Amino acid sequence: MVRPTPRKTTLRTLWFEGEALDQALIITFAAGASFTGEDVAELHIHGGVAVVESVLLALGKQHGLRHAHAGEFTRRALENNRMDLAQVEGLADLINAETEAQRKQALNVMRGALSEKCEIWRQKLLRAMALLEAVIDFADEDIPVDVYPEVRILLSEVLVGLSSEIDGFSGAERVRDGFEVAIIGRPNIGKSTLLNTIAGRDVALTSDIAGTTRDVIEVRLNLNGLAVTLLDLAGIRKTDDAVEGLGVDRAIERGKSADLRVFLVANLNEVDGFGLDVSDDDIIVFGKGDLLEGTDKQISGKTGLGVDALLARISSIVETRVAGSSLLIRKRHLEAIDSARAHLMTTLNGLENDDLGELIVADLRFAVEALDVLVGKIDIEHVLGEIFADFCIGK
């Protein structure tokens, strides 16, 4: 039988022990031209349960074949230098992306945008190290060129780049993890009805009896490509009911930690009694707005009054917060970049104080190592298990 031509789709019938299993499309990839960098064959079979089971059973009886572990193809790509660690993390996030913003963010990292920046910074730091080491090695000789201006320029350029990525981490983290928006108010002001209206289904129990909501109810939304979780919290009031009191305490704590708060009130003075500091972005609207007149801040989950305007305002606020977000999608990335910046600042301070010596070069070397940790060139074993645990079987 003629083997399929690499990187070309071929239609073949799959046989096992004299029985036809399926008609499949077969694609082969030679080592160096596949995702993993190894020789790879792909079988594109019909998706029925019986077909899949029969093909897997036949493959499992072949010598040397077994089921792939979670993330094994990607791990092999990492080990064969087809991807670096940052790209692997980008792929993991791409697989789990729920919104357009998450997809774009993850795809940029998977395609190597963060890795390319790190390599540019790394090369500049290595150039600065070489210049400084030349001064140290030939301290007793006259060096015809003053290297310090170039070193300062190189280090300053890298410092600006690192600082920019650090400053944009908060926005990037919110794109990846989503925003939490807490709906806060006294009991029976319409919080749960509003949540149900926004969700388009009954996710929260509503009642005329105050204190019905005692736990946090969450609804995940996609607002213009950004993940937003709305929190319906227990109504905040003084109560002798121990269970409701726990709900009130939890509501206050979740309200404090939320990225944004929507206060539903009957009058503006109520906000002062919630035990929460109101930020400039927090939204205050009058609940049960269908029963009110004379204000443009009315909202009613019952009739839908003001709901679209509220969602538009929330969307505008979160979009502003993610503007200028960086490529750092994990806290591990932030820690590595922050470490590199700290060593770089120590180096620059030493240059300003004319403390040229091996310690300054050592700090530069530590900065380079921090970048190497980010892309997985060194010190990665302790993070691999956590990363690949998020992958599906095989990929």
mmCIF file of C-alpha atoms in Angstrom:
data_model
loop_
_atom_site.group_PDB
_atom_site.id
_atom_site.type_symbol
_atom_site.label_atom_id
_atom_site.label_comp_id
_atom_site.label_asym_id
_atom_site.label_seq_id
_atom_site.Cartn_x
_atom_site.Cartn_y
_atom_site.Cartn_z
ATOM 1 C CA MET A 1 0.000 0.000 0.000
ATOM 2 C CA VAL A 2 1.270 3.459 -0.909
ATOM 3 C CA ARG A 3 1.833 5.642 2.128
ATOM 4 C CA PRO A 4 -0.033 8.959 2.216
ATOM 5 C CA THR A 5 1.960 11.973 1.064
ATOM 6 C CA PRO A 6 2.911 14.105 4.103
ATOM 7 C CA ARG A 7 0.742 17.188 4.716
ATOM 8 C CA LYS A 8 -1.857 16.064 2.162
ATOM 9 C CA THR A 9 -5.296 14.690 2.991
ATOM 10 C CA THR A 10 -5.939 11.132 1.830
ATOM 11 C CA LEU A 11 -9.197 9.156 1.946
ATOM 12 C CA ARG A 12 -8.652 5.602 3.182
ATOM 13 C CA THR A 13 -10.699 2.746 4.610
ATOM 14 C CA LEU A 14 -9.526 1.667 8.059
ATOM 15 C CA TRP A 15 -9.298 -2.122 8.457
ATOM 16 C CA PHE A 16 -8.667 -4.234 11.542
ATOM 17 C CA GLU A 17 -8.615 -8.042 11.665
ATOM 18 C CA GLY A 18 -10.300 -8.248 8.275
ATOM 19 C CA GLU A 19 -13.129 -5.883 9.181
ATOM 20 C CA ALA A 20 -13.674 -2.367 7.822
ATOM 21 C CA LEU A 21 -14.013 0.096 10.694
ATOM 22 C CA ASP A 22 -14.610 3.391 8.905
ATOM 23 C CA GLN A 23 -13.703 5.570 5.955
ATOM 24 C CA ALA A 24 -11.334 8.210 7.258
ATOM 25 C CA LEU A 25 -9.273 11.162 6.149
ATOM 26 C CA ILE A 26 -5.605 10.596 6.939
ATOM 27 C CA ILE A 27 -2.948 13.295 7.238
ATOM 28 C CA THR A 28 0.687 12.600 8.096
ATOM 29 C CA PHE A 29 3.351 15.042 9.250
ATOM 30 C CA ALA A 30 7.077 14.387 9.148
ATOM 31 C CA ALA A 31 9.267 15.194 12.130
ATOM 32 C CA GLY A 32 9.953 18.912 12.267
ATOM 33 C CA ALA A 33 6.743 19.797 10.424
ATOM 34 C CA SER A 34 4.170 18.791 13.031
ATOM 35 C CA PHE A 35 2.741 20.441 16.129
ATOM 36 C CA THR A 36 4.892 18.302 18.409
ATOM 37 C CA GLY A 37 7.958 18.248 16.150
ATOM 38 C CA GLU A 38 7.682 14.460 15.844
ATOM 39 C CA ASP A 39 6.327 12.109 13.165
ATOM 40 C CA VAL A 40 2.543 12.369 13.476
ATOM 41 C CA ALA A 41 -0.440 10.706 11.788
ATOM 42 C CA GLU A 42 -3.970 12.088 12.162
ATOM 43 C CA LEU A 43 -7.106 10.016 11.571
ATOM 44 C CA HIS A 44 -10.215 12.109 10.880
ATOM 45 C CA ILE A 45 -13.015 9.628 11.467
ATOM 46 C CA HIS A 46 -16.792 9.873 11.724
ATOM 47 C CA GLY A 47 -17.835 10.954 15.175
ATOM 48 C CA GLY A 48 -20.308 8.247 16.173
ATOM 49 C CA VAL A 49 -19.639 6.626 19.539
ATOM 50 C CA ALA A 50 -19.346 3.126 18.035
ATOM 51 C CA VAL A 51 -16.923 4.307 15.335
ATOM 52 C CA VAL A 52 -14.682 6.084 17.807
ATOM 53 C CA GLU A 53 -14.669 3.154 20.216
ATOM 54 C CA SER A 54 -13.852 0.607 17.507
ATOM 55 C CA VAL A 55 -10.973 2.692 16.123
ATOM 56 C CA LEU A 56 -9.544 3.369 19.575
ATOM 57 C CA LEU A 57 -9.818 -0.315 20.448
ATOM 58 C CA ALA A 58 -7.948 -1.276 17.273
ATOM 59 C CA LEU A 59 -5.247 1.331 17.884
ATOM 60 C CA GLY A 60 -4.858 0.199 21.479
ATOM 61 C CA LYS A 61 -3.983 -3.308 20.268
ATOM 62 C CA GLN A 62 -1.100 -2.010 18.163
ATOM 63 C CA HIS A 63 2.356 -2.454 19.668
ATOM 64 C CA GLY A 64 3.714 0.745 21.225
ATOM 65 C CA LEU A 65 0.456 2.708 21.087
ATOM 66 C CA ARG A 66 -1.452 4.048 24.110
ATOM 67 C CA HIS A 67 -3.869 6.810 25.012
ATOM 68 C CA ALA A 68 -2.261 10.241 25.323
ATOM 69 C CA HIS A 69 -2.131 11.872 28.727
ATOM 70 C CA ALA A 70 -3.741 15.235 29.420
ATOM 71 C CA GLY A 71 -1.859 17.853 27.443
ATOM 72 C CA GLU A 72 0.720 15.357 26.199
ATOM 73 C CA PHE A 73 0.918 16.668 22.633
ATOM 74 C CA THR A 74 1.505 20.197 23.904
ATOM 75 C CA ARG A 75 4.047 18.974 26.433
ATOM 76 C CA ARG A 76 5.956 17.206 23.656
ATOM 77 C CA ALA A 77 5.849 20.418 21.629
ATOM 78 C CA LEU A 78 7.410 22.192 24.628
ATOM 79 C CA GLU A 79 10.075 19.534 25.099
ATOM 80 C CA ASN A 80 10.918 19.618 21.376
ATOM 81 C CA ASN A 81 11.237 23.439 21.402
ATOM 82 C CA ARG A 82 8.203 23.947 19.177
ATOM 83 C CA MET A 83 6.687 26.175 21.858
ATOM 84 C CA ASP A 84 7.943 27.862 24.998
ATOM 85 C CA LEU A 85 6.202 27.840 28.367
ATOM 86 C CA ALA A 86 4.430 31.181 27.879
ATOM 87 C CA GLN A 87 3.013 29.949 24.569
ATOM 88 C CA VAL A 88 1.803 26.758 26.263
ATOM 89 C CA GLU A 89 -0.039 28.849 28.839
ATOM 90 C CA GLY A 90 -1.522 30.928 26.053
ATOM 91 C CA LEU A 91 -2.789 27.759 24.374
ATOM 92 C CA ALA A 92 -4.344 26.573 27.648
ATOM 93 C CA ASP A 93 -6.163 29.882 27.969
ATOM 94 C CA LEU A 94 -7.228 29.755 24.320
ATOM 95 C CA ILE A 95 -8.825 26.353 24.865
ATOM 96 C CA ASN A 96 -10.722 27.713 27.881
ATOM 97 C CA ALA A 97 -11.610 31.117 26.380
ATOM 98 C CA GLU A 98 -15.274 32.061 26.808
ATOM 99 C CA THR A 99 -15.270 35.575 25.380
ATOM 100 C CA GLU A 100 -13.814 37.371 22.393
ATOM 101 C CA ALA A 101 -11.434 39.391 24.557
ATOM 102 C CA GLN A 102 -10.134 36.209 26.196
ATOM 103 C CA ARG A 103 -9.679 34.578 22.787
ATOM 104 C CA LYS A 104 -7.673 37.500 21.417
ATOM 105 C CA GLN A 105 -5.554 37.767 24.553
ATOM 106 C CA ALA A 106 -4.749 34.057 24.654
ATOM 107 C CA LEU A 107 -4.082 33.847 20.923
ATOM 108 C CA ASN A 108 -1.539 36.688 21.098
ATOM 109 C CA VAL A 109 0.380 34.909 23.843
ATOM 110 C CA MET A 110 0.126 31.509 22.137
ATOM 111 C CA ARG A 111 1.472 32.968 18.889
ATOM 112 C CA GLY A 112 4.523 34.257 20.770
ATOM 113 C CA ALA A 113 3.869 37.974 21.326
ATOM 114 C CA LEU A 114 5.060 37.842 24.953
ATOM 115 C CA SER A 115 7.951 35.539 24.077
ATOM 116 C CA GLU A 116 9.127 37.916 21.337
ATOM 117 C CA LYS A 117 9.124 40.843 23.765
ATOM 118 C CA CYS A 118 11.104 38.817 26.290
ATOM 119 C CA GLU A 119 13.663 37.894 23.656
ATOM 120 C CA ILE A 120 14.122 41.553 22.637
ATOM 121 C CA TRP A 121 14.627 42.544 26.279
ATOM 122 C CA ARG A 122 16.946 39.594 26.796
ATOM 123 C CA GLN A 123 19.179 40.532 23.870
ATOM 124 C CA LYS A 124 19.454 44.124 25.091
ATOM 125 C CA LEU A 125 20.408 42.943 28.583
ATOM 126 C CA LEU A 126 22.976 40.531 27.179
ATOM 127 C CA ARG A 127 24.476 43.360 25.123
ATOM 128 C CA ALA A 128 24.682 45.552 28.227
ATOM 129 C CA MET A 129 26.286 42.681 30.181
ATOM 130 C CA ALA A 130 28.893 42.190 27.478
ATOM 131 C CA LEU A 131 29.802 45.875 27.501
ATOM 132 C CA LEU A 132 30.098 46.014 31.282
ATOM 133 C CA GLU A 133 32.113 42.789 31.453
ATOM 134 C CA ALA A 134 34.504 44.219 28.873
ATOM 135 C CA VAL A 135 35.118 47.190 31.162
ATOM 136 C CA ILE A 136 35.722 44.869 34.132
ATOM 137 C CA ASP A 137 37.982 42.465 32.207
ATOM 138 C CA PHE A 138 40.103 45.272 30.797
ATOM 139 C CA ALA A 139 40.045 47.556 33.819
ATOM 140 C CA ASP A 140 43.801 48.145 33.573
ATOM 141 C CA GLU A 141 43.651 49.129 29.927
ATOM 142 C CA ASP A 142 42.232 52.116 28.117
ATOM 143 C CA ILE A 143 38.953 51.220 26.373
ATOM 144 C CA PRO A 144 38.633 53.463 23.333
ATOM 145 C CA VAL A 145 34.853 53.844 23.588
ATOM 146 C CA ASP A 146 32.805 54.994 26.586
ATOM 147 C CA VAL A 147 30.293 52.145 26.903
ATOM 148 C CA TYR A 148 28.221 53.646 29.714
ATOM 149 C CA PRO A 149 25.887 55.793 27.561
ATOM 150 C CA GLU A 150 24.899 52.766 25.466
ATOM 151 C CA VAL A 151 24.454 50.619 28.562
ATOM 152 C CA ARG A 152 22.181 53.191 30.187
ATOM 153 C CA ILE A 153 20.097 53.485 27.008
ATOM 154 C CA LEU A 154 19.734 49.710 26.722
ATOM 155 C CA LEU A 155 18.756 49.272 30.354
ATOM 156 C CA SER A 156 16.359 52.226 30.293
ATOM 157 C CA GLU A 157 14.593 50.853 27.211
ATOM 158 C CA VAL A 158 14.118 47.483 28.859
ATOM 159 C CA LEU A 159 12.965 49.098 32.100
ATOM 160 C CA VAL A 160 10.286 51.078 30.259
ATOM 161 C CA GLY A 161 9.056 47.911 28.540
ATOM 162 C CA LEU A 162 8.942 45.902 31.753
ATOM 163 C CA SER A 163 7.148 48.680 33.634
ATOM 164 C CA SER A 164 4.562 49.001 30.877
ATOM 165 C CA GLU A 165 3.737 45.304 31.040
ATOM 166 C CA ILE A 166 3.488 45.421 34.835
ATOM 167 C CA ASP A 167 1.194 48.454 34.718
ATOM 168 C CA GLY A 168 -1.111 46.632 32.294
ATOM 169 C CA PHE A 169 -1.301 43.395 34.280
ATOM 170 C CA SER A 170 -4.410 44.326 36.229
ATOM 171 C CA GLY A 171 -6.383 44.855 33.032
ATOM 172 C CA ALA A 172 -5.019 41.659 31.483
ATOM 173 C CA GLU A 173 -5.911 39.672 34.601
ATOM 174 C CA ARG A 174 -9.475 40.983 34.467
ATOM 175 C CA VAL A 175 -9.754 39.990 30.799
ATOM 176 C CA ARG A 176 -8.619 36.467 31.666
ATOM 177 C CA ASP A 177 -10.532 35.969 34.925
ATOM 178 C CA GLY A 178 -13.452 38.320 34.351
ATOM 179 C CA PHE A 179 -14.966 41.121 36.427
ATOM 180 C CA GLU A 180 -17.166 40.753 39.470
ATOM 181 C CA VAL A 181 -20.039 43.228 39.713
ATOM 182 C CA ALA A 182 -21.961 43.142 42.985
ATOM 183 C CA ILE A 183 -25.608 44.211 43.207
ATOM 184 C CA ILE A 184 -26.051 45.732 46.665
ATOM 185 C CA GLY A 185 -29.062 47.090 48.491
ATOM 186 C CA ARG A 186 -31.452 46.605 51.372
ATOM 187 C CA PRO A 187 -33.845 43.647 51.376
ATOM 188 C CA ASN A 188 -36.754 43.686 48.940
ATOM 189 C CA ILE A 189 -35.372 46.522 46.754
ATOM 190 C CA GLY A 190 -35.469 44.417 43.569
ATOM 191 C CA LYS A 191 -31.942 42.953 43.355
ATOM 192 C CA SER A 192 -32.976 39.378 42.582
ATOM 193 C CA THR A 193 -35.645 40.465 40.102
ATOM 194 C CA LEU A 194 -33.048 42.583 38.323
ATOM 195 C CA LEU A 195 -30.615 39.653 38.206
ATOM 196 C CA ASN A 196 -33.294 37.363 36.754
ATOM 197 C CA THR A 197 -34.144 39.916 34.084
ATOM 198 C CA ILE A 198 -30.512 40.341 33.057
ATOM 199 C CA ALA A 199 -29.927 36.572 33.057
ATOM 200 C CA GLY A 200 -33.089 35.954 31.046
ATOM 201 C CA ARG A 201 -34.139 33.165 33.428
ATOM 202 C CA ASP A 202 -35.051 32.633 37.062
ATOM 203 C CA VAL A 203 -31.721 32.153 38.799
ATOM 204 C CA ALA A 204 -32.700 33.860 42.045
ATOM 205 C CA LEU A 205 -35.756 33.292 44.210
ATOM 206 C CA THR A 206 -37.899 36.416 44.504
ATOM 207 C CA SER A 207 -40.460 37.168 47.174
ATOM 208 C CA ASP A 208 -42.173 40.052 48.912
ATOM 209 C CA ILE A 209 -40.734 38.671 52.149
ATOM 210 C CA ALA A 210 -37.586 40.564 53.100
ATOM 211 C CA GLY A 211 -34.438 38.496 53.549
ATOM 212 C CA THR A 212 -35.270 35.822 50.953
ATOM 213 C CA THR A 213 -31.763 35.937 49.455
ATOM 214 C CA ARG A 214 -29.271 34.705 52.029
ATOM 215 C CA ASP A 215 -26.377 33.465 49.897
ATOM 216 C CA VAL A 216 -24.464 34.857 46.944
ATOM 217 C CA ILE A 217 -26.032 34.047 43.567
ATOM 218 C CA GLU A 218 -23.768 34.409 40.531
ATOM 219 C CA VAL A 219 -24.569 34.906 36.844
ATOM 220 C CA ARG A 220 -21.833 34.897 34.197
ATOM 221 C CA LEU A 221 -22.295 37.359 31.327
ATOM 222 C CA ASN A 222 -20.469 38.240 28.135
ATOM 223 C CA LEU A 223 -20.559 42.016 27.769
ATOM 224 C CA ASN A 224 -19.046 43.132 24.480
ATOM 225 C CA GLY A 225 -16.490 40.325 24.605
ATOM 226 C CA LEU A 226 -15.601 40.707 28.296
ATOM 227 C CA ALA A 227 -16.509 38.191 31.009
ATOM 228 C CA VAL A 228 -18.583 39.746 33.797
ATOM 229 C CA THR A 229 -20.036 37.897 36.789
ATOM 230 C CA LEU A 230 -23.025 39.570 38.434
ATOM 231 C CA LEU A 231 -23.405 38.884 42.157
ATOM 232 C CA ASP A 232 -26.825 39.033 43.795
ATOM 233 C CA LEU A 233 -26.052 39.569 47.472
ATOM 234 C CA ALA A 234 -28.227 39.278 50.541
ATOM 235 C CA GLY A 235 -30.067 42.460 51.444
ATOM 236 C CA ILE A 236 -28.051 44.515 53.912
ATOM 237 C CA ARG A 237 -29.859 45.315 57.152
ATOM 238 C CA LYS A 238 -29.650 44.692 60.874
ATOM 239 C CA THR A 239 -31.304 41.394 61.775
ATOM 240 C CA ASP A 240 -31.733 39.057 64.730
ATOM 241 C CA ASP A 241 -31.903 36.052 62.398
ATOM 242 C CA ALA A 242 -28.531 34.303 62.741
ATOM 243 C CA VAL A 243 -28.627 32.762 59.248
ATOM 244 C CA GLU A 244 -29.665 35.995 57.567
ATOM 245 C CA GLY A 245 -26.965 37.767 59.572
ATOM 246 C CA LEU A 246 -24.331 35.474 58.080
ATOM 247 C CA GLY A 247 -25.708 36.310 54.641
ATOM 248 C CA VAL A 248 -25.428 40.024 55.372
ATOM 249 C CA ASP A 249 -21.832 39.644 56.558
ATOM 250 C CA ARG A 250 -20.961 37.677 53.427
ATOM 251 C CA ALA A 251 -22.677 40.291 51.261
ATOM 252 C CA ILE A 252 -20.556 43.066 52.763
ATOM 253 C CA GLU A 253 -17.332 41.083 52.280
ATOM 254 C CA ARG A 254 -18.128 40.189 48.660
ATOM 255 C CA GLY A 255 -19.171 43.785 48.046
ATOM 256 C CA LYS A 256 -15.790 44.985 49.292
ATOM 257 C CA SER A 257 -13.868 42.586 47.035
ATOM 258 C CA ALA A 258 -15.985 43.147 43.908
ATOM 259 C CA ASP A 259 -14.465 45.050 40.983
ATOM 260 C CA LEU A 260 -17.572 47.203 40.655
ATOM 261 C CA ARG A 261 -20.716 47.746 42.727
ATOM 262 C CA VAL A 262 -24.265 48.583 41.671
ATOM 263 C CA PHE A 263 -26.202 50.080 44.588
ATOM 264 C CA LEU A 264 -29.982 49.746 44.400
ATOM 265 C CA VAL A 265 -31.522 52.288 46.756
ATOM 266 C CA ALA A 266 -34.816 53.929 47.614
ATOM 267 C CA ASN A 267 -32.961 57.124 48.580
ATOM 268 C CA LEU A 268 -29.335 58.253 48.380
ATOM 269 C CA ASN A 269 -28.848 58.188 52.167
ATOM 270 C CA GLU A 270 -29.167 54.386 52.188
ATOM 271 C CA VAL A 271 -25.712 53.968 50.675
ATOM 272 C CA ASP A 272 -24.058 55.260 53.851
ATOM 273 C CA GLY A 273 -25.589 52.411 55.855
ATOM 274 C CA PHE A 274 -24.135 49.571 53.797
ATOM 275 C CA GLY A 275 -20.677 49.663 55.382
ATOM 276 C CA LEU A 276 -18.962 50.015 52.005
ATOM 277 C CA ASP A 277 -16.859 52.792 50.536
ATOM 278 C CA VAL A 278 -18.316 54.068 47.274
ATOM 279 C CA SER A 279 -15.760 54.557 44.501
ATOM 280 C CA ASP A 280 -16.073 56.918 41.549
ATOM 281 C CA ASP A 281 -16.983 54.051 39.188
ATOM 282 C CA ASP A 282 -19.654 52.547 41.437
ATOM 283 C CA ILE A 283 -23.189 52.914 40.124
ATOM 284 C CA ILE A 284 -26.139 54.153 42.208
ATOM 285 C CA VAL A 285 -29.648 53.635 40.841
ATOM 286 C CA PHE A 286 -33.130 53.733 42.303
ATOM 287 C CA GLY A 287 -34.619 50.245 42.584
ATOM 288 C CA LYS A 288 -38.217 49.391 41.681
ATOM 289 C CA GLY A 289 -38.090 52.314 39.292
ATOM 290 C CA ASP A 290 -41.478 51.423 37.801
ATOM 291 C CA LEU A 291 -43.007 52.757 41.022
ATOM 292 C CA LEU A 292 -41.066 56.028 40.927
ATOM 293 C CA GLU A 293 -41.224 59.260 38.958
ATOM 294 C CA GLY A 294 -38.917 62.162 38.266
ATOM 295 C CA THR A 295 -35.429 60.634 38.042
ATOM 296 C CA ASP A 296 -33.221 59.396 35.222
ATOM 297 C CA LYS A 297 -31.578 56.817 37.518
ATOM 298 C CA GLN A 298 -34.556 54.526 37.849
ATOM 299 C CA ILE A 299 -34.267 50.807 37.198
ATOM 300 C CA SER A 300 -36.787 48.020 37.331
ATOM 301 C CA GLY A 301 -36.134 44.360 36.828
ATOM 302 C CA LYS A 302 -39.880 43.821 36.668
ATOM 303 C CA THR A 303 -40.462 46.033 33.611
ATOM 304 C CA GLY A 304 -36.929 46.236 32.215
ATOM 305 C CA LEU A 305 -36.767 49.985 32.769
ATOM 306 C CA GLY A 306 -33.151 51.182 32.754
ATOM 307 C CA VAL A 307 -31.661 47.670 32.430
ATOM 308 C CA ASP A 308 -30.081 48.259 29.003
ATOM 309 C CA ALA A 309 -28.627 51.561 30.195
ATOM 310 C CA LEU A 310 -27.164 49.847 33.282
ATOM 311 C CA LEU A 311 -25.517 47.106 31.226
ATOM 312 C CA ALA A 312 -24.130 49.687 28.810
ATOM 313 C CA ARG A 313 -22.639 51.633 31.700
ATOM 314 C CA ILE A 314 -21.103 48.509 33.264
ATOM 315 C CA SER A 315 -19.684 47.556 29.872
ATOM 316 C CA SER A 316 -18.187 51.025 29.387
ATOM 317 C CA ILE A 317 -16.516 50.951 32.811
ATOM 318 C CA VAL A 318 -14.942 47.509 32.404
ATOM 319 C CA GLU A 319 -13.778 48.328 28.870
ATOM 320 C CA THR A 320 -12.009 51.404 30.246
ATOM 321 C CA ARG A 321 -10.316 49.307 32.909
ATOM 322 C CA VAL A 322 -8.874 46.806 30.426
ATOM 323 C CA ALA A 323 -7.622 49.470 28.029
ATOM 324 C CA GLY A 324 -3.852 49.166 27.752
ATOM 325 C CA SER A 325 -3.812 45.681 29.256
ATOM 326 C CA SER A 326 -0.521 43.842 28.939
ATOM 327 C CA LEU A 327 0.456 40.389 27.669
ATOM 328 C CA LEU A 328 1.007 39.054 31.184
ATOM 329 C CA ILE A 329 -1.816 36.542 31.654
ATOM 330 C CA ARG A 330 -0.582 34.716 34.757
ATOM 331 C CA LYS A 331 0.683 35.839 38.152
ATOM 332 C CA ARG A 332 3.774 33.783 37.360
ATOM 333 C CA HIS A 333 4.453 36.128 34.443
ATOM 334 C CA LEU A 334 4.035 39.178 36.671
ATOM 335 C CA GLU A 335 6.415 37.788 39.295
ATOM 336 C CA ALA A 336 9.083 37.072 36.679
ATOM 337 C CA ILE A 337 8.808 40.511 35.065
ATOM 338 C CA ASP A 338 8.725 42.216 38.456
ATOM 339 C CA SER A 339 11.870 40.339 39.494
ATOM 340 C CA ALA A 340 13.630 41.345 36.288
ATOM 341 C CA ARG A 341 12.668 44.990 36.830
ATOM 342 C CA ALA A 342 13.907 44.968 40.443
ATOM 343 C CA HIS A 343 17.333 43.647 39.399
ATOM 344 C CA LEU A 344 17.446 46.123 36.537
ATOM 345 C CA MET A 345 16.718 49.065 38.829
ATOM 346 C CA THR A 346 19.484 47.896 41.165
ATOM 347 C CA THR A 347 21.852 47.855 38.196
ATOM 348 C CA LEU A 348 20.864 51.355 37.088
ATOM 349 C CA ASN A 349 21.247 52.707 40.627
ATOM 350 C CA GLY A 350 24.703 51.171 40.792
ATOM 351 C CA LEU A 351 25.695 52.831 37.520
ATOM 352 C CA GLU A 352 24.470 56.178 38.788
ATOM 353 C CA ASN A 353 26.629 55.752 41.893
ATOM 354 C CA ASP A 354 29.625 54.586 39.845
ATOM 355 C CA ASP A 355 29.582 51.234 41.633
ATOM 356 C CA LEU A 356 30.817 49.312 38.620
ATOM 357 C CA GLY A 357 31.766 45.767 39.505
ATOM 358 C CA GLU A 358 30.835 42.146 39.260
ATOM 359 C CA LEU A 359 27.799 42.675 41.512
ATOM 360 C CA ILE A 360 26.224 44.964 38.920
ATOM 361 C CA VAL A 361 26.752 42.384 36.190
ATOM 362 C CA ALA A 362 25.342 39.729 38.523
ATOM 363 C CA ASP A 363 22.144 41.745 38.902
ATOM 364 C CA LEU A 364 21.863 41.942 35.132
ATOM 365 C CA ARG A 365 22.357 38.197 34.937
ATOM 366 C CA PHE A 366 19.550 37.697 37.476
ATOM 367 C CA ALA A 367 17.298 39.893 35.331
ATOM 368 C CA VAL A 368 18.023 37.719 32.294
ATOM 369 C CA GLU A 369 17.328 34.577 34.324
ATOM 370 C CA ALA A 370 13.951 35.994 35.391
ATOM 371 C CA LEU A 371 13.006 36.391 31.724
ATOM 372 C CA ASP A 372 14.247 32.863 31.042
ATOM 373 C CA VAL A 373 11.999 31.567 33.808
ATOM 374 C CA LEU A 374 9.024 33.311 32.210
ATOM 375 C CA VAL A 375 9.443 31.537 28.868
ATOM 376 C CA GLY A 376 10.503 28.266 30.483
ATOM 377 C CA LYS A 377 14.182 28.078 29.573
ATOM 378 C CA ILE A 378 15.028 27.311 33.194
ATOM 379 C CA ASP A 379 13.287 26.368 36.448
ATOM 380 C CA ILE A 380 9.997 25.134 34.996
ATOM 381 C CA GLU A 381 9.386 21.670 36.421
ATOM 382 C CA HIS A 382 7.430 22.958 39.413
ATOM 383 C CA VAL A 383 4.819 24.653 37.194
ATOM 384 C CA LEU A 384 4.360 21.997 34.498
ATOM 385 C CA GLY A 385 1.985 19.775 36.455
ATOM 386 C CA GLU A 386 -0.318 22.655 37.270
ATOM 387 C CA ILE A 387 -0.356 23.930 33.699
ATOM 388 C CA PHE A 388 -1.008 20.618 31.960
ATOM 389 C CA ALA A 389 -3.688 19.627 34.455
ATOM 390 C CA ASP A 390 -5.892 22.208 32.718
ATOM 391 C CA PHE A 391 -5.544 20.550 29.319
ATOM 392 C CA CYS A 392 -7.977 18.044 27.856
ATOM 393 C CA ILE A 393 -6.795 14.498 27.155
ATOM 394 C CA GLY A 394 -4.282 14.504 24.324
ATOM 395 C CA LYS A 395 -4.046 18.180 23.450
#
